[in-house]
Tab-separated table of C-alpha atoms in Angstrom:
chain	number	residue	atom	x	y	z
A	117	MET	CA	-7.285	44.603	7.427
A	118	MET	CA	-4.184	44.313	9.777
A	119	GLN	CA	-5.712	43.285	12.485
A	120	ALA	CA	-7.671	40.047	10.281
A	121	ILE	CA	-4.550	39.187	9.421
A	122	LEU	CA	-2.807	39.384	12.080
A	123	VAL	CA	-5.634	36.984	13.478
A	124	THR	CA	-5.300	35.095	11.005
A	125	LEU	CA	-1.936	34.111	11.436
A	126	HIS	CA	-2.144	33.923	14.779
A	127	LEU	CA	-4.547	31.044	13.974
A	128	LEU	CA	-3.032	29.246	12.098
A	129	LEU	CA	0.455	29.529	14.488
A	130	GLN	CA	-1.863	27.696	16.535
A	131	SER	CA	-3.070	25.629	14.428
A	132	LEU	CA	0.330	24.565	13.487
A	133	SER	CA	1.517	24.574	17.021
A	134	ILE	CA	-1.310	21.867	17.351
A	135	ILE	CA	-0.423	19.424	14.035
A	136	ASN	CA	3.090	19.875	15.785
A	137	VAL	CA	1.921	18.469	19.493
A	138	PHE	CA	0.238	15.873	17.621
A	139	LEU	CA	2.951	14.366	15.378
A	140	LYS	CA	5.035	14.189	18.687
A	141	LYS	CA	3.023	12.252	20.463
A	142	LEU	CA	2.115	9.992	17.281
A	143	VAL	CA	5.753	9.651	16.633
A	144	GLU	CA	6.319	8.769	20.357
A	145	PHE	CA	3.393	6.848	20.591
A	146	ILE	CA	4.634	3.854	17.407
A	147	LEU	CA	8.394	4.589	18.264
A	148	PHE	CA	7.617	3.725	21.930
A	149	SER	CA	4.624	1.927	22.054
A	150	SER	CA	6.901	-1.091	19.654
A	151	ILE	CA	4.343	-0.665	17.043
A	152	PHE	CA	7.643	0.524	14.877
A	153	ILE	CA	9.959	-2.772	15.764
A	154	ALA	CA	7.096	-4.950	15.306
A	155	GLY	CA	7.121	-3.410	11.406
A	156	CYS	CA	10.892	-3.593	11.565
A	157	ALA	CA	10.386	-7.595	12.831
A	158	VAL	CA	7.918	-8.004	9.381
A	159	ALA	CA	9.449	-6.047	7.355
A	160	LEU	CA	13.004	-8.269	7.749
A	161	CYS	CA	11.199	-11.190	7.165
A	162	ILE	CA	9.605	-10.491	4.113
A	163	GLU	CA	13.157	-9.120	2.728
A	164	THR	CA	14.351	-12.780	3.270
A	165	ASN	CA	11.542	-14.703	1.086
A	166	LEU	CA	12.710	-11.725	-1.517
A	167	LEU	CA	16.390	-12.973	-1.222
A	168	LEU	CA	15.679	-16.474	-1.544
A	169	HIS	CA	13.004	-15.751	-4.575
A	170	LEU	CA	10.702	-17.364	-2.294
A	171	PRO	CA	6.485	-17.137	-2.554
A	172	LEU	CA	5.650	-14.525	0.472
A	173	ASN	CA	3.910	-16.041	3.490
A	174	ILE	CA	0.550	-16.176	4.375
A	175	ILE	CA	-1.293	-13.403	6.046
A	176	SER	CA	-1.542	-14.886	9.666
A	177	PHE	CA	2.063	-15.524	9.590
A	178	TYR	CA	2.454	-12.341	9.343
A	179	CYS	CA	0.502	-11.673	12.814
A	180	PHE	CA	2.084	-14.106	14.209
A	181	VAL	CA	5.734	-12.373	14.070
A	182	PHE	CA	4.310	-8.338	14.612
A	183	GLY	CA	2.578	-9.770	17.351
A	184	ALA	CA	5.745	-11.875	19.011
A	185	THR	CA	7.619	-8.763	18.787
A	186	LEU	CA	4.886	-6.164	20.369
A	187	ALA	CA	4.001	-8.895	23.215
A	188	GLN	CA	8.067	-9.339	23.780
A	189	TYR	CA	8.882	-5.999	24.049
A	190	ASN	CA	5.978	-4.443	25.944
A	191	LEU	CA	6.566	-7.231	28.361
A	192	HIS	CA	10.148	-5.871	29.183
A	193	TYR	CA	9.251	-2.129	29.335
A	194	LEU	CA	6.424	-3.405	31.581
A	195	VAL	CA	9.484	-4.941	33.876
A	196	LYS	CA	11.964	-2.608	32.894
A	197	THR	CA	13.165	0.105	35.544
A	198	SER	CA	16.288	1.857	34.725
A	199	ALA	CA	17.381	3.426	31.496
A	200	VAL	CA	20.465	6.175	30.734
A	201	LYS	CA	19.718	8.954	31.721
A	202	ASN	CA	17.100	11.607	30.843
A	203	SER	CA	15.941	8.730	28.567
A	204	ARG	CA	12.228	10.051	27.255
A	205	ARG	CA	11.137	6.404	26.465
A	206	LEU	CA	11.465	4.784	29.935
A	207	ALA	CA	9.729	8.177	31.528
A	208	TRP	CA	6.697	7.248	28.392
A	209	SER	CA	6.170	3.741	29.865
A	210	LEU	CA	6.378	4.882	33.484
A	211	LYS	CA	3.373	6.938	32.380
A	212	ASN	CA	1.690	4.154	30.541
A	213	LYS	CA	2.161	1.366	31.843
A	214	ASN	CA	-1.362	0.069	31.517
A	215	LEU	CA	-1.131	0.762	27.812
A	216	HIS	CA	1.577	-1.308	27.657
A	217	LYS	CA	0.008	-4.209	29.718
A	218	ILE	CA	-3.000	-3.380	26.158
A	219	LEU	CA	-0.255	-3.809	23.492
A	220	PHE	CA	1.207	-6.883	25.386
A	221	ALA	CA	-2.420	-8.390	25.421
A	222	ILE	CA	-2.877	-7.462	21.859
A	223	GLY	CA	0.088	-9.144	20.572
A	224	ILE	CA	-0.819	-12.155	22.507
A	225	GLY	CA	-3.922	-12.144	20.917
A	226	LEU	CA	-2.351	-12.088	17.187
A	227	ILE	CA	-0.442	-14.792	18.184
A	228	PHE	CA	-2.718	-17.199	19.240
A	229	PHE	CA	-4.641	-16.376	16.118
A	230	SER	CA	-2.158	-17.164	14.188
A	231	PHE	CA	-1.712	-20.876	15.918
A	232	LEU	CA	-4.752	-21.798	13.608
A	233	SER	CA	-2.743	-21.903	10.364
A	234	PHE	CA	0.769	-23.721	12.168
A	235	ARG	CA	1.496	-27.056	11.952
A	236	LEU	CA	3.469	-29.020	14.609
A	237	HIS	CA	6.877	-28.804	13.929
A	238	HIS	CA	5.991	-24.496	14.583
A	239	PHE	CA	4.425	-25.192	17.726
A	240	ILE	CA	7.999	-27.245	19.170
A	241	ILE	CA	10.619	-24.401	17.116
A	242	LEU	CA	8.143	-21.011	18.674
A	243	GLY	CA	8.458	-23.252	22.344
A	244	ILE	CA	12.020	-23.292	22.024
A	245	LEU	CA	12.189	-19.501	20.809
A	246	GLY	CA	9.556	-18.522	23.220
A	247	VAL	CA	11.080	-20.040	26.368
A	248	ILE	CA	14.396	-18.411	25.413
A	249	ALA	CA	13.223	-14.499	25.162
A	250	PHE	CA	10.735	-14.692	27.679
A	251	LEU	CA	14.487	-15.909	30.021
A	252	TYR	CA	15.970	-13.089	28.177
A	253	SER	CA	13.031	-9.883	29.864
A	254	LEU	CA	12.264	-12.199	33.288
A	255	PRO	CA	14.298	-12.924	36.289
A	256	ILE	CA	13.407	-16.694	36.515
A	257	ILE	CA	16.836	-18.213	35.768
A	258	PRO	CA	17.505	-20.066	39.223
A	259	PHE	CA	21.156	-19.039	38.982
A	260	GLY	CA	23.012	-16.745	41.528
A	261	LYS	CA	21.826	-13.276	41.364
A	262	LYS	CA	21.240	-12.478	37.849
A	263	ARG	CA	18.640	-13.932	36.570
A	264	ARG	CA	17.358	-12.904	33.570
A	265	ILE	CA	19.460	-13.739	30.035
A	266	LYS	CA	20.251	-10.022	29.535
A	267	ASP	CA	22.212	-9.803	32.959
A	268	TYR	CA	24.899	-12.069	31.540
A	269	GLY	CA	25.996	-9.658	29.259
A	270	PHE	CA	28.266	-11.037	26.332
A	271	VAL	CA	25.713	-13.770	25.862
A	272	LYS	CA	22.646	-11.355	26.138
A	273	ILE	CA	23.558	-9.690	22.754
A	274	LEU	CA	24.668	-12.548	21.240
A	275	THR	CA	20.977	-14.363	21.988
A	276	LEU	CA	19.312	-11.213	21.297
A	277	ALA	CA	21.295	-11.416	17.503
A	278	LEU	CA	20.209	-15.271	16.988
A	279	LEU	CA	16.350	-14.685	17.755
A	280	TRP	CA	16.416	-11.981	15.741
A	281	THR	CA	18.386	-14.086	12.972
A	282	LEU	CA	16.226	-16.771	13.391
A	283	VAL	CA	12.797	-15.177	13.640
A	284	THR	CA	13.505	-13.151	10.741
A	285	VAL	CA	15.436	-15.350	8.357
A	286	TRP	CA	14.821	-18.897	8.916
A	287	PHE	CA	11.585	-19.116	10.749
A	288	PRO	CA	9.694	-17.619	7.352
A	289	VAL	CA	11.655	-19.831	4.829
A	290	VAL	CA	11.174	-23.408	6.972
A	291	ASN	CA	7.973	-24.592	5.253
A	292	TYR	CA	9.825	-23.991	1.469
A	293	SER	CA	12.833	-25.565	-0.416
A	294	PHE	CA	15.023	-23.034	-1.102
A	295	GLU	CA	18.609	-22.611	-1.913
A	296	ARG	CA	21.183	-23.880	1.241
A	297	ASN	CA	24.447	-21.821	-0.030
A	298	ILE	CA	22.447	-18.285	-1.199
A	299	PHE	CA	19.971	-19.544	3.121
A	300	VAL	CA	23.580	-19.658	4.962
A	301	PHE	CA	24.908	-16.545	3.758
A	302	VAL	CA	21.643	-14.566	4.417
A	303	PHE	CA	21.570	-16.070	7.890
A	304	PHE	CA	24.868	-14.971	8.569
A	305	LYS	CA	24.702	-11.850	6.990
A	306	ARG	CA	21.483	-11.080	9.250
A	307	PHE	CA	23.158	-12.344	12.216
A	308	VAL	CA	26.409	-9.744	11.668
A	309	PHE	CA	23.758	-6.730	10.642
A	310	MET	CA	21.837	-7.556	13.807
A	311	PHE	CA	24.844	-7.730	15.859
A	312	VAL	CA	25.970	-4.435	14.927
A	313	LEU	CA	22.517	-3.361	16.169
A	314	CYS	CA	22.649	-4.975	19.112
A	315	LEU	CA	26.215	-3.311	20.249
A	316	LEU	CA	25.070	0.063	19.684
A	317	PHE	CA	22.184	-0.163	22.144
A	318	ASP	CA	24.732	-1.786	24.596
A	319	ILE	CA	26.795	1.028	23.802
A	320	ARG	CA	24.237	3.371	24.590
A	321	ASP	CA	23.088	1.859	28.084
A	322	ILE	CA	27.047	1.799	28.912
A	323	GLU	CA	26.762	3.699	32.027
A	324	VAL	CA	23.281	1.751	33.220
A	325	ASP	CA	25.071	-1.407	32.905
A	326	ARG	CA	27.778	-0.881	34.539
A	327	LYS	CA	26.151	0.642	37.587
A	328	GLU	CA	23.995	-2.548	37.334
A	329	ASN	CA	27.620	-4.525	36.767
A	330	ILE	CA	26.191	-6.139	33.863
A	331	LYS	CA	29.431	-7.358	31.453
A	332	THR	CA	28.256	-5.867	27.999
A	333	ILE	CA	30.861	-5.630	25.587
A	334	PRO	CA	30.753	-1.773	26.044
A	335	VAL	CA	31.714	-2.123	29.607
A	336	ILE	CA	34.609	-4.682	28.662
A	337	LEU	CA	36.074	-2.668	25.973
A	338	GLY	CA	35.099	1.038	26.645
A	339	LYS	CA	33.314	2.663	24.087
A	340	LYS	CA	36.249	3.338	21.960
A	341	ARG	CA	36.601	0.500	20.730
A	342	SER	CA	33.332	-0.526	21.381
A	343	TYR	CA	32.962	1.331	18.108
A	344	TYR	CA	35.728	0.027	16.324
A	345	LEU	CA	34.155	-3.245	17.424
A	346	ALA	CA	30.917	-1.668	15.429
A	347	TYR	CA	32.763	-0.745	12.504
A	348	ILE	CA	34.541	-3.870	11.768
A	349	THR	CA	31.886	-5.866	12.236
A	350	LEU	CA	30.075	-4.029	10.131
A	351	ALA	CA	32.401	-4.002	7.772
A	352	VAL	CA	32.653	-8.191	7.690
A	353	PHE	CA	28.879	-7.787	6.856
A	354	VAL	CA	29.812	-6.153	3.951
A	355	PHE	CA	32.708	-8.638	3.239
A	356	LEU	CA	30.187	-11.279	3.080
A	357	SER	CA	27.569	-9.208	0.836
A	358	ILE	CA	30.237	-8.722	-1.603
A	359	ILE	CA	31.228	-12.750	-1.561
A	360	GLN	CA	27.521	-13.101	-1.778
A	361	PHE	CA	27.575	-11.555	-4.961
A	362	TYR	CA	30.481	-13.161	-6.607
A	363	PHE	CA	29.011	-16.854	-6.083
A	364	PHE	CA	25.634	-16.108	-6.327
A	365	GLY	CA	25.403	-12.799	-8.585
A	366	ASN	CA	22.611	-9.897	-8.560
A	367	GLU	CA	23.987	-6.739	-8.175
A	368	GLY	CA	20.802	-5.107	-6.765
A	369	VAL	CA	21.388	-6.740	-4.144
A	370	LEU	CA	24.668	-6.435	-3.424
A	371	ILE	CA	23.768	-2.201	-4.449
A	372	ALA	CA	21.117	-2.833	-1.133
A	373	MET	CA	23.401	-4.212	1.215
A	374	LEU	CA	26.212	-1.800	0.442
A	375	ILE	CA	23.762	0.947	0.681
A	376	SER	CA	22.008	-0.086	4.414
A	377	ALA	CA	25.956	-0.713	5.217
A	378	LEU	CA	26.682	2.636	4.164
A	379	LEU	CA	23.482	4.738	6.058
A	380	THR	CA	24.128	2.547	9.284
A	381	PHE	CA	27.754	3.972	9.650
A	382	PHE	CA	26.026	7.073	9.157
A	383	THR	CA	23.801	6.653	11.608
A	384	ILE	CA	26.676	5.515	14.010
A	385	GLU	CA	28.533	8.428	13.484
A	386	ILE	CA	25.310	10.203	14.744
A	387	THR	CA	24.808	8.382	17.826
A	388	LYS	CA	28.080	9.309	19.352
A	389	LYS	CA	26.830	12.609	19.293
A	390	THR	CA	23.447	11.708	20.747
A	391	ASN	CA	21.615	9.865	23.177
A	392	SER	CA	18.320	10.910	21.671
A	393	ASP	CA	15.539	7.756	22.192
A	394	PHE	CA	14.163	9.103	18.773
A	395	ILE	CA	17.671	8.289	17.063
A	396	TYR	CA	18.187	5.051	18.352
A	397	LEU	CA	15.220	3.414	17.898
A	398	ALA	CA	14.062	5.934	14.595
A	399	GLY	CA	17.490	5.210	13.568
A	400	ILE	CA	19.358	2.375	14.324
A	401	ASP	CA	15.823	0.121	14.418
A	402	GLY	CA	14.777	1.794	11.349
A	403	MET	CA	17.636	-0.104	9.766
A	404	MET	CA	15.850	-2.910	9.579
A	405	LEU	CA	12.867	-1.333	7.972
A	406	LEU	CA	15.468	0.513	5.130
A	407	GLN	CA	17.423	-2.524	4.059
A	408	ALA	CA	13.771	-4.286	3.346
A	409	VAL	CA	12.942	-1.622	1.365
A	410	LEU	CA	15.954	-1.049	-0.622
A	411	VAL	CA	16.751	-4.765	-1.245
A	412	TYR	CA	12.321	-4.816	-2.919
A	413	LEU	CA	13.542	-1.218	-4.663
A	414	ILE	CA	16.566	-1.917	-5.770
A	415	GLY	CA	17.539	-6.267	-5.147
A	416	LEU	CA	14.268	-7.175	-7.347
A	417	LYS	CA	15.363	-5.067	-10.290
A	418	PHE	CA	18.369	-7.057	-11.968
């Protein structure tokens, strides 16, 4: 009887171990393949329409945003050769170059599928955004030795924050009529919020950027003062949220933004203790998804 119990426990532990390994591999795939951040981009687009009280876009629009993000980030990791010490994501990427190529192709396929529902002005806008996005990752800028936007430290963070803002705030509402004043608040709040998230990744990459002589804000200011800048910028986000509430009301949106800012603050504190890829990809990037969910759950209830 006892032997049967021990065998059962052994099999149970083996099963749990297999499940644990499977879940770990699944989480790595979702995060490291950029599927998660592509989903975050879609969530922010939906959040924008909710904040401006506009109908959601058609499914092909969200396919485009998902596909473009998937393609851009997988392209980035196809050419990326350096990262923070002991980066599990870089190790995963180096082992899965072919998978990155497949995901890049899937992203491009979703983009072309989405084109069927786009109009001429969409293509003009997307052409500009696409050029900037590719210049960010690909070494094709013909000026000196530095040939990518991301090699020009301060320009890098402004470009990345602006691209995310244009794609997730302006692009989702380009076909709609909306209240311009509220739009301005949503736009600048999103830019400030994305700046905070981008700055945290630059802080993480400070040693790599210093070694490659990329003058990012953390390389120039140092890690401690860069964290102070992140706090100040997050405070600006809170201030803009309060001002928006003062002029346009909706305490639900204000509560959602304050909770989002508070949880971002706590996540920043965690990043001071670890450079874990999981904390940055699920935690920092996850703040985008969390904010969208909070707006849906709380912001629409008032």
